[in-house]
PDB file of C-alpha atoms and ligand atoms in Angstrom:
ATOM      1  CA  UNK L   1      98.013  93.797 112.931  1.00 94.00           C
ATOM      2  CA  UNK L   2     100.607  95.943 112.798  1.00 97.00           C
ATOM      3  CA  UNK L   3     103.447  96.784 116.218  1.00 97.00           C
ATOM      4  CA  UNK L   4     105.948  98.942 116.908  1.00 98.00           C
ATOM      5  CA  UNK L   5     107.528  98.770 119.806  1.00 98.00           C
ATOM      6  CA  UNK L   6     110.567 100.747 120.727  1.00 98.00           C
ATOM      7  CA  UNK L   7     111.838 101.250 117.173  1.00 98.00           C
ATOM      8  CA  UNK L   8     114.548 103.195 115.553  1.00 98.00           C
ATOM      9  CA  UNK L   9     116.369 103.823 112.609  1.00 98.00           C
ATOM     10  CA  UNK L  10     119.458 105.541 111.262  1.00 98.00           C
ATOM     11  CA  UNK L  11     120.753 106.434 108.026  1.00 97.00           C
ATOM     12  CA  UNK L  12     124.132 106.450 108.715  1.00 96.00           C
ATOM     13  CA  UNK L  13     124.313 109.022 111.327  1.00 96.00           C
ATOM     14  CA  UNK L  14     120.727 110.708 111.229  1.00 97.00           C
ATOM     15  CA  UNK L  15     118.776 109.033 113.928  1.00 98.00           C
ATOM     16  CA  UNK L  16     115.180 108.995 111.624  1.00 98.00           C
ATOM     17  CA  UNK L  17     113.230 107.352 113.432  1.00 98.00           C
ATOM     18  CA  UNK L  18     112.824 107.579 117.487  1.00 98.00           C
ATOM     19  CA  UNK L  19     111.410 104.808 120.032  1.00 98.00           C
ATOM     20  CA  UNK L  20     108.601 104.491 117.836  1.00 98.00           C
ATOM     21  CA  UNK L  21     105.417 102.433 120.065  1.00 98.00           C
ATOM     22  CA  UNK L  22     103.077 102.304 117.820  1.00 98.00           C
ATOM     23  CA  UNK L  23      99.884  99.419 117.806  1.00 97.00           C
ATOM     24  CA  UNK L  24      97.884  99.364 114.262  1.00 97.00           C
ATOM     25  CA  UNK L  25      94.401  96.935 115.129  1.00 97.00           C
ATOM     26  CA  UNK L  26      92.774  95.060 112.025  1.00 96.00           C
ATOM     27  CA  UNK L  27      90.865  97.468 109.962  1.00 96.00           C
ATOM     28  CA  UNK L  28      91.828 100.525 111.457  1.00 97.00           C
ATOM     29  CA  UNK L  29      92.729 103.764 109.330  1.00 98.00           C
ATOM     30  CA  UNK L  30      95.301 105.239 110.787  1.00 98.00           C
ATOM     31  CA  UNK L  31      96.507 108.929 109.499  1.00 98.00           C
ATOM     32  CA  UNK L  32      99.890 109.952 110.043  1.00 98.00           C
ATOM     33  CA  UNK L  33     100.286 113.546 109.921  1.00 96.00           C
ATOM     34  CA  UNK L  34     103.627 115.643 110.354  1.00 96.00           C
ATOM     35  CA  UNK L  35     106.232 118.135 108.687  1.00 95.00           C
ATOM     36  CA  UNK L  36     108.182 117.461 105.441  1.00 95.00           C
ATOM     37  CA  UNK L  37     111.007 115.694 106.421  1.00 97.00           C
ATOM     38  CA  UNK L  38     110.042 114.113 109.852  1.00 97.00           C
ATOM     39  CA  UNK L  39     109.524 110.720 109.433  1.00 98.00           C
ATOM     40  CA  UNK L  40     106.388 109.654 107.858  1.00 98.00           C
ATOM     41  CA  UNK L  41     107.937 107.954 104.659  1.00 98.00           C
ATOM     42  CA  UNK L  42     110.425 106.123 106.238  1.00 98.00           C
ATOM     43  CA  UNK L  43     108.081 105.056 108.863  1.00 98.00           C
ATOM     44  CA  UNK L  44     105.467 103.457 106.354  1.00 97.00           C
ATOM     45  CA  UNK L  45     108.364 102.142 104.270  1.00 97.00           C
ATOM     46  CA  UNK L  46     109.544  99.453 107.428  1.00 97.00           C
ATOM     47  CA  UNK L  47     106.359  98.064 107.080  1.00 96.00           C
ATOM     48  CA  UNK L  48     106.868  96.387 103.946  1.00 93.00           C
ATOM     49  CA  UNK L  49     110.290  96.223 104.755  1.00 94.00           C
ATOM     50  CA  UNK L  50     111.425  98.576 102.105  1.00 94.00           C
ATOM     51  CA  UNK L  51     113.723 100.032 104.764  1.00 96.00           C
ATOM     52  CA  UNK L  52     114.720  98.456 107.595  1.00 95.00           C
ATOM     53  CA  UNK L  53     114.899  99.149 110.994  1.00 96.00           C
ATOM     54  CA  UNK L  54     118.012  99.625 113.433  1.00 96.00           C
ATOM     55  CA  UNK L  55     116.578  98.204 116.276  1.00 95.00           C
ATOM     56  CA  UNK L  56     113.397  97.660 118.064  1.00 97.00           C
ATOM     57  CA  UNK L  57     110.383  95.341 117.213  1.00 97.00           C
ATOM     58  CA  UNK L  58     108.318  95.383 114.133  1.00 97.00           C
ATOM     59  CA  UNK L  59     105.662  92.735 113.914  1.00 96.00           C
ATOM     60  CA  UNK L  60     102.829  92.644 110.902  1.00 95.00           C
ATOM     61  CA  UNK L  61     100.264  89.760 111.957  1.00 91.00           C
ATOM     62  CA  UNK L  62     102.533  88.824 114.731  1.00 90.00           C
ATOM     63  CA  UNK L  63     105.389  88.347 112.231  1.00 91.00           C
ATOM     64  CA  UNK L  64     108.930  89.952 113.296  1.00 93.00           C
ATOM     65  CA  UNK L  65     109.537  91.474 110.096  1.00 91.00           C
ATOM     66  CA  UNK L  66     113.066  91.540 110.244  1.00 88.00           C
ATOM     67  CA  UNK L  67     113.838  88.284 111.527  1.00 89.00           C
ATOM     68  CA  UNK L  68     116.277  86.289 108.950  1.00 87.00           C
ATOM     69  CA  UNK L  69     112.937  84.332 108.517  1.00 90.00           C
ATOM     70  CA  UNK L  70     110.883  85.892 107.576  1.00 90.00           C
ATOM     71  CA  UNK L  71     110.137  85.325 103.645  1.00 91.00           C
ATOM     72  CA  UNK L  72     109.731  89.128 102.475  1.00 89.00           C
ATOM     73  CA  UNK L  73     107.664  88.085  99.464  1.00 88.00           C
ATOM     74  CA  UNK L  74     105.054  86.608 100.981  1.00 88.00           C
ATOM     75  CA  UNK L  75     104.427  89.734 103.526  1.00 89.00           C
ATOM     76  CA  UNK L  76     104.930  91.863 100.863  1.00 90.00           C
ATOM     77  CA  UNK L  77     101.960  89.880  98.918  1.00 90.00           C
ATOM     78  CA  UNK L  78      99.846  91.260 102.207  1.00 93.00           C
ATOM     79  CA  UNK L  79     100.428  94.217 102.216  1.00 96.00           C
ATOM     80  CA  UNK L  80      99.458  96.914  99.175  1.00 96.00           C
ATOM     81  CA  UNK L  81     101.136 100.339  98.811  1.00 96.00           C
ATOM     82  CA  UNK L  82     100.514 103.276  96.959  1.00 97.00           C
ATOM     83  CA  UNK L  83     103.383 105.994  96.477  1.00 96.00           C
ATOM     84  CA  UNK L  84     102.944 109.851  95.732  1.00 95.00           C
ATOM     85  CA  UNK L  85     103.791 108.862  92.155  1.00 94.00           C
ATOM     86  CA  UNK L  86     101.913 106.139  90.021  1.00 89.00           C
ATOM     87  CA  UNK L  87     104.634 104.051  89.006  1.00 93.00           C
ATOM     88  CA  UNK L  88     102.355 102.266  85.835  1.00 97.00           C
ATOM     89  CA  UNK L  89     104.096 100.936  83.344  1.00 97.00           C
ATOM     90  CA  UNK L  90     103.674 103.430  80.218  1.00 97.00           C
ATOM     91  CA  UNK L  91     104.053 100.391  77.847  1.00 97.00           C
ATOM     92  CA  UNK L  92     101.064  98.535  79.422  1.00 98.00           C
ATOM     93  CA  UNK L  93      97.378  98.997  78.965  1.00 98.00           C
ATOM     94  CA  UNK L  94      95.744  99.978  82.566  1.00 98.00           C
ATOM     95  CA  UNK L  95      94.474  96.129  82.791  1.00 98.00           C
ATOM     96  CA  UNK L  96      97.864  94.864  82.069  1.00 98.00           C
ATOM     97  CA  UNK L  97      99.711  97.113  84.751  1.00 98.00           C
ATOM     98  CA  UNK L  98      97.079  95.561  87.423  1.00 98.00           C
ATOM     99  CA  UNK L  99      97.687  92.017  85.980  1.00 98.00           C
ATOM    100  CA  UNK L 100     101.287  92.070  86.134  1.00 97.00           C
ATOM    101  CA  UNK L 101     101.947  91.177  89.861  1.00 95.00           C
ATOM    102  CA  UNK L 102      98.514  88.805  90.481  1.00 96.00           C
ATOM    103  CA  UNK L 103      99.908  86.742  87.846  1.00 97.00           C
ATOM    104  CA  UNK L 104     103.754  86.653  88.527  1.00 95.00           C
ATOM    105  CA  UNK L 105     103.874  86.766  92.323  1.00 92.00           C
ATOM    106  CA  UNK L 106     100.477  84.898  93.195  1.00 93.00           C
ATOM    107  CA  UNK L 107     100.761  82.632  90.160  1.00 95.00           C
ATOM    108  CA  UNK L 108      97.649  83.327  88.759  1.00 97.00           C
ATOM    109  CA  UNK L 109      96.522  82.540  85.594  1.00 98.00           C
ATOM    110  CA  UNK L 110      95.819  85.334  83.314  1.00 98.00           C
ATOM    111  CA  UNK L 111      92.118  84.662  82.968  1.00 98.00           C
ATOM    112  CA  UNK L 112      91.694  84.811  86.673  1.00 98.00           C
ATOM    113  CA  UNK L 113      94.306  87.970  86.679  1.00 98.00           C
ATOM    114  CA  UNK L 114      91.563  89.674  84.199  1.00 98.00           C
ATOM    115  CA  UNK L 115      88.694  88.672  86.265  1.00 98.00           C
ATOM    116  CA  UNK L 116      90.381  90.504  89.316  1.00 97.00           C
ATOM    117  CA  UNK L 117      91.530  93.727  87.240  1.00 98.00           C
ATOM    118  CA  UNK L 118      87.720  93.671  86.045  1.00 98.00           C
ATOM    119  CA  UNK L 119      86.497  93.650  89.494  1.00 98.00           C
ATOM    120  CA  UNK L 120      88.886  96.372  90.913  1.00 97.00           C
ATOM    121  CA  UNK L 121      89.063  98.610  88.002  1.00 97.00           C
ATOM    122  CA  UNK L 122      85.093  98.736  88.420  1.00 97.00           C
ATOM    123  CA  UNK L 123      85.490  98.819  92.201  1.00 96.00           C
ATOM    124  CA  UNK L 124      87.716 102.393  91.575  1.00 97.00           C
ATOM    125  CA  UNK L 125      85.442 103.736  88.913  1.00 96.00           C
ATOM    126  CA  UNK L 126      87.211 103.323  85.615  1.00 97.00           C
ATOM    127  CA  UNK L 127      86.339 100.419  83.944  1.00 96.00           C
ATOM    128  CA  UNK L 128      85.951 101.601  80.681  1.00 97.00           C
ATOM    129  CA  UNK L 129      89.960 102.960  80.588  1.00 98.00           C
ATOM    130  CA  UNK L 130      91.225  99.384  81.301  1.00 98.00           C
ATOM    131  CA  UNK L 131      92.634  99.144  77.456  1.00 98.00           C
ATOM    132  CA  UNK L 132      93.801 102.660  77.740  1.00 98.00           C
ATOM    133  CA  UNK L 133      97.512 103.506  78.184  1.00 98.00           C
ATOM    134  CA  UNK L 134      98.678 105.121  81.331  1.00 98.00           C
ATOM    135  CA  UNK L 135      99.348 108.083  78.914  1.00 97.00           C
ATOM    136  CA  UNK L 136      96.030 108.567  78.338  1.00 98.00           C
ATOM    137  CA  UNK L 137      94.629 109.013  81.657  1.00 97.00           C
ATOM    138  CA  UNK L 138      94.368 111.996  83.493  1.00 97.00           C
ATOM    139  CA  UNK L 139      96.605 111.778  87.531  1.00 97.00           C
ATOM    140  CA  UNK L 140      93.985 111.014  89.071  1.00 97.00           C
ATOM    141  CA  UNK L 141      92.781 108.034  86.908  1.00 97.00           C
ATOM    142  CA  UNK L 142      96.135 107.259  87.144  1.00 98.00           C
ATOM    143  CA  UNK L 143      96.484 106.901  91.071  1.00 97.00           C
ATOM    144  CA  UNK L 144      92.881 105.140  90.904  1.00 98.00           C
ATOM    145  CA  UNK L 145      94.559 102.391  88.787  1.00 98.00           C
ATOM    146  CA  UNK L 146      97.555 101.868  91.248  1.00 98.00           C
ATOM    147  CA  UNK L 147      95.048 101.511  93.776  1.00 98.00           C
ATOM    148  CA  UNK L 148      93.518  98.728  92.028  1.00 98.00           C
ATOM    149  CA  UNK L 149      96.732  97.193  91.250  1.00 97.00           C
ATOM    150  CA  UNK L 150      97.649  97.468  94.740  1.00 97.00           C
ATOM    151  CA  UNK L 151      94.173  95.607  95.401  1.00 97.00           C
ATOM    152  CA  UNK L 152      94.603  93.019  92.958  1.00 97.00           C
ATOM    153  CA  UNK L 153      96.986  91.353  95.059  1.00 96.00           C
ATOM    154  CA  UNK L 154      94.296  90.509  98.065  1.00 96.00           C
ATOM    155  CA  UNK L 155      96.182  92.840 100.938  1.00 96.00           C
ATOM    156  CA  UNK L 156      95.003  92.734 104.384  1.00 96.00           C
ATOM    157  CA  UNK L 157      96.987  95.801 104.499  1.00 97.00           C
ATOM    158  CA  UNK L 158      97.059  99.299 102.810  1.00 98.00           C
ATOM    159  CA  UNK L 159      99.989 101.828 103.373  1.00 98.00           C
ATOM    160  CA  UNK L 160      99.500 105.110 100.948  1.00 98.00           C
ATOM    161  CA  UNK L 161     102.384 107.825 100.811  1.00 98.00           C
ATOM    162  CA  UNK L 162     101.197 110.826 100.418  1.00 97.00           C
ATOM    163  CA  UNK L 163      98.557 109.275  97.699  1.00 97.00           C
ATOM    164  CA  UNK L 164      97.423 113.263  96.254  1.00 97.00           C
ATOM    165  CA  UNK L 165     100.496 115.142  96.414  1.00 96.00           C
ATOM    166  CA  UNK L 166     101.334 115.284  93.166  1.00 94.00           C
ATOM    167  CA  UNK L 167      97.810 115.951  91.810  1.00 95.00           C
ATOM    168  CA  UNK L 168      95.911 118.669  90.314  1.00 94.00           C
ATOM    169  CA  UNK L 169      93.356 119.994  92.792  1.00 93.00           C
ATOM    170  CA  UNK L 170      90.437 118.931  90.917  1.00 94.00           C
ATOM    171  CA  UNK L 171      91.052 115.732  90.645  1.00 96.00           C
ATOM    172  CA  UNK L 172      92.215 115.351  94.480  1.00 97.00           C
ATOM    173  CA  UNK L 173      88.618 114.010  95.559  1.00 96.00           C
ATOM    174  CA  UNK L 174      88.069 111.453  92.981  1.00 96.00           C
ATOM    175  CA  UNK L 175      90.703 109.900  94.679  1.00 97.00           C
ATOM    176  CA  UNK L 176      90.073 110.265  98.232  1.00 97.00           C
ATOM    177  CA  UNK L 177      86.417 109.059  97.489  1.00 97.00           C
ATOM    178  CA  UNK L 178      88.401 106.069  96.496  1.00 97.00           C
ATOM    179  CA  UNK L 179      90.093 105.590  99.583  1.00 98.00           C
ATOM    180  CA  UNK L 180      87.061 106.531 101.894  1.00 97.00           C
ATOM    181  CA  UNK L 181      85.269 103.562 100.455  1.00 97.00           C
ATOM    182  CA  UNK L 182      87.676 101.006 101.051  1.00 97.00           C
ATOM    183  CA  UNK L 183      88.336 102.086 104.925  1.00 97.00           C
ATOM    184  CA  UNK L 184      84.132 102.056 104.831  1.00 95.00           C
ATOM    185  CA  UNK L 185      84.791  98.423 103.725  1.00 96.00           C
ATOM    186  CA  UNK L 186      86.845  97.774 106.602  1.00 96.00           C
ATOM    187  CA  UNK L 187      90.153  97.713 104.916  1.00 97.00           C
ATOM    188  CA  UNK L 188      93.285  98.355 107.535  1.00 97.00           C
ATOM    189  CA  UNK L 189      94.861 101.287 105.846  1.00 98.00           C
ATOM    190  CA  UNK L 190      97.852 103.909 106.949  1.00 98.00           C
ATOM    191  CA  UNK L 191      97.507 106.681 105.356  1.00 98.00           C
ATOM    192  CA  UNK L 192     100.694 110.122 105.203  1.00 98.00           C
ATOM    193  CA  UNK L 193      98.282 112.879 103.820  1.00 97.00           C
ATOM    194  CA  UNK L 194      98.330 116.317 104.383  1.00 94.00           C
ATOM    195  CA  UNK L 195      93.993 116.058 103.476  1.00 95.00           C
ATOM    196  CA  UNK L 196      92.609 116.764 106.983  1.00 93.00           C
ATOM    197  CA  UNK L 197      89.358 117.002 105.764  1.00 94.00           C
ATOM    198  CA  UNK L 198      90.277 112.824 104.912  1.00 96.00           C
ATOM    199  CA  UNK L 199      91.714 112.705 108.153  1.00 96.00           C
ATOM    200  CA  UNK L 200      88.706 114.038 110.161  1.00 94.00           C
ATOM    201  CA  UNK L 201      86.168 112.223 107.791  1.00 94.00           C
ATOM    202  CA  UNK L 202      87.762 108.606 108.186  1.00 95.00           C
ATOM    203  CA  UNK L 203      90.551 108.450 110.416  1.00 97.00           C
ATOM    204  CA  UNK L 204      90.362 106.497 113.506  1.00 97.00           C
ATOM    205  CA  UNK L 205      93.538 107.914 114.807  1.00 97.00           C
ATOM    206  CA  UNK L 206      95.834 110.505 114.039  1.00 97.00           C
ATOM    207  CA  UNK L 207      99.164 110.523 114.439  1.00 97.00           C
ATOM    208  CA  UNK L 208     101.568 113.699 114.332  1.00 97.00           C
ATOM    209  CA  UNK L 209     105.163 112.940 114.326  1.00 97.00           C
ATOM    210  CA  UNK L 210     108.353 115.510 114.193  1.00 96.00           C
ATOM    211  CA  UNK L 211     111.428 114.577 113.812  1.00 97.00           C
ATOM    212  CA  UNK L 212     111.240 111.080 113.946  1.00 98.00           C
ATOM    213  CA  UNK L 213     109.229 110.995 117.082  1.00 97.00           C
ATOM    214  CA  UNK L 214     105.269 110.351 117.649  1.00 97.00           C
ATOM    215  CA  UNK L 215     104.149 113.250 119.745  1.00 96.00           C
ATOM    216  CA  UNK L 216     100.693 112.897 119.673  1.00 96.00           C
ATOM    217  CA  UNK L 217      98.228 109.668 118.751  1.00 96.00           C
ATOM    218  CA  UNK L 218      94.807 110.588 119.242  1.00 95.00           C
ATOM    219  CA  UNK L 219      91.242 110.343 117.961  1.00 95.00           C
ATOM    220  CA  UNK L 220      90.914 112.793 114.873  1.00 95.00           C
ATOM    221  CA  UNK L 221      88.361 115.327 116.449  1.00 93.00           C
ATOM    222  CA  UNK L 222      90.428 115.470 119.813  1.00 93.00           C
ATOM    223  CA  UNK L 223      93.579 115.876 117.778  1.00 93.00           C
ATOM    224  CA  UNK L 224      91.819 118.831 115.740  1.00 92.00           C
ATOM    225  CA  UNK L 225      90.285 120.734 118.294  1.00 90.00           C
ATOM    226  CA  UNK L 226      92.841 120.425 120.801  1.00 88.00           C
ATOM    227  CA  UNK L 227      96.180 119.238 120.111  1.00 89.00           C
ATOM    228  CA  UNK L 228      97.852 118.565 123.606  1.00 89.00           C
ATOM    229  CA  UNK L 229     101.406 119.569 121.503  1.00 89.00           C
ATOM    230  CA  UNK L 230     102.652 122.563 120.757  1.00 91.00           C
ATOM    231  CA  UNK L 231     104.798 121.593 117.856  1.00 91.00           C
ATOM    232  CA  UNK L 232     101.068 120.096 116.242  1.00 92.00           C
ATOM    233  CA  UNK L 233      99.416 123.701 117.249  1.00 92.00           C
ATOM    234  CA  UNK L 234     102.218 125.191 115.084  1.00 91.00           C
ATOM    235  CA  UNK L 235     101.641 122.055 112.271  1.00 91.00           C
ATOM    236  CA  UNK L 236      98.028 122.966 111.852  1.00 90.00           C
ATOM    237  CA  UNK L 237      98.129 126.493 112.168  1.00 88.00           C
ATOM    238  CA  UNK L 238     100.311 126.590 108.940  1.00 86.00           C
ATOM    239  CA  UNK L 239      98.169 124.363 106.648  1.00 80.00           C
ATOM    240  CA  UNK L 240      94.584 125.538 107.711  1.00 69.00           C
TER     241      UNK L 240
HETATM  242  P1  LIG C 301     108.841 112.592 105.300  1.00 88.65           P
HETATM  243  O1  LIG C 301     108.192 111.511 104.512  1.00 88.65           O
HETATM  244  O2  LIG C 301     108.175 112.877 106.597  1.00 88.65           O
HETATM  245  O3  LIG C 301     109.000 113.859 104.496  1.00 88.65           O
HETATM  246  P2  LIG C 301     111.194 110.923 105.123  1.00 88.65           P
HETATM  247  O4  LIG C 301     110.890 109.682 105.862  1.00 88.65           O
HETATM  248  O5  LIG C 301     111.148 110.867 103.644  1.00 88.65           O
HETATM  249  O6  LIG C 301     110.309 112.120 105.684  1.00 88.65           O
HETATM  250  O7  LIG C 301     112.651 111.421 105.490  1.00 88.65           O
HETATM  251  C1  LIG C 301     113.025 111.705 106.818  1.00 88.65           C
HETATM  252  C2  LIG C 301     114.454 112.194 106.842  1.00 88.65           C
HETATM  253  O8  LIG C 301     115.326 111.155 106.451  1.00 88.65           O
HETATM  254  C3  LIG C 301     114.738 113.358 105.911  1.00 88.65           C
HETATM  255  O9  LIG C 301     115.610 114.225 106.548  1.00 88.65           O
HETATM  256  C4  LIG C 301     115.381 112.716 104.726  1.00 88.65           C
HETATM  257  O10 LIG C 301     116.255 113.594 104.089  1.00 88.65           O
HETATM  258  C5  LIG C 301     116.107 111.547 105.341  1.00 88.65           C
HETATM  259  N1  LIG C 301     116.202 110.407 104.428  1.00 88.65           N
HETATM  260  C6  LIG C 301     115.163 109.805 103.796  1.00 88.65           C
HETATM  261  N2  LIG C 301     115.568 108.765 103.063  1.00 88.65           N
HETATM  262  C7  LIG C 301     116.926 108.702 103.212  1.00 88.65           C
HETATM  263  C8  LIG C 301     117.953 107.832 102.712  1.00 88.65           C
HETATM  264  N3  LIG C 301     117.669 106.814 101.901  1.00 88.65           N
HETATM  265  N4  LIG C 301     119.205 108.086 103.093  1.00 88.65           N
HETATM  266  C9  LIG C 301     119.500 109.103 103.927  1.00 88.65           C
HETATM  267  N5  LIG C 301     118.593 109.949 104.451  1.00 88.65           N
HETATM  268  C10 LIG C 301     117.324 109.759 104.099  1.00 88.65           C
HETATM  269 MG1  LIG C 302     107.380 111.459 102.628  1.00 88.65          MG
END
């Protein structure tokens, strides 16, 4: 669903990313692990093409991503993403912000688009806040509605950035309970999170990356009992 082969990037001089090989299979959750700064961003971002890549091969559903054309919109459309922060739209009630893109990018019409926010604010557990403001929601209702909205839109695809980061501990699992549900439905999902215990519980692979590079790519409880590198000893040793 999603290949990598021998890519890199630059920002002007910094080489980012490194020879990346890296093969994503349909409804796989793949959990990419590594040190502030190395990569991991960047990396998820040149899937949907919100960076580009320098050179290399990037294909999502065996579509070069950065051929002239390829129409971005539509693989955008397939592919959902959820950022560290919610990005709602304070003016908007929570069934509005989920409406907005099913109905301008997928041409839906606003019945339908409520029909879908219904179904997805229900599927995240929330249904009652859809006339609420994103004001009035605690973080973690917040991120659950940007997961719906990210649903809304049909992806075959979900990339989240660091999806908890900038939520209070408490409402951390809420969210993740979220998430585990949808890779239980078989939903192909990469996932930068520093949550191991997410990692361990639904990860199919785990990949560690420094510096731009992958060092390791391996089944969660090989990768957490005995990581072959010693840069991902060092990794785990400081967050455990
Ligand atoms: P991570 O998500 O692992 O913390 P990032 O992918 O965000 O890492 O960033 C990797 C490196 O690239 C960092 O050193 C960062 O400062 C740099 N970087 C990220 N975005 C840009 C940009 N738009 N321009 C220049 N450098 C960037
Ligand atoms: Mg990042």
């Amino acid at each position: 669903m999603i290949q990598f082969q021998r890519v890199n990037k630059h920002y002007g001089d910094f080489h980012v990313l490194k020879d990346i090989n890296l093969t994503i299979q349909k409804g796989e959750v793949v959990v990419i692990i590594g040190p502030s700064g190395s990569g991991k961003s960047t990396l998820l971002r040149c899937i949907n093409r919100l960076e580009t890549i320098t050179d290399g091969l990037l294909e999502v559903n065996g579509i070069e991503i950065n051929s002239k054309n390829t129409d971005i919109n539509d693989l955008r459309k397939n592919i959902g993403m959820v950022f560290q922060h919610f990005y709602l739209y304070p003016h908007k009630t929570v069934l509005q912000n989920i409406m907005l893109a099913p109905m301008k990018v997928l041409g839906k019409s606003e019945e339908e688009a409520k029909k879908t926010a219904l179904y997805y604010l229900e599927k995240v557990g929330i249904p009652d806040k859809a006339n609420s403001f994103p004001s009035q929601l605690s973080g973690g209702q917040q991120q659950r509605v940007a997961i719906a909205r990210g649903l809304a839109m049909g992806p075959e695809i979900m990339l989240f950035d660091e999806p908890t980061s900038a939520l209070d501990p408490e409402m951390i699992g809420e969210v993740l309970d979220v998430m585990k549900a949808l890779a239980r439905e078989g939903m192909s999902m990469v996932v930068v999170t520093h949550e191991m215990g997410f990692a361990r519980e639904v990860a199919d692979r785990v990949i560690f990356i420094d510096k731009g590079q992958i060092l390791e790519d391996a089944d969660p409880n090989e990768f957490f009992s005995a990581p072959k590198e010693e840069r991902a000893k060092l990794f785990l040793s400081r967050i455990f």
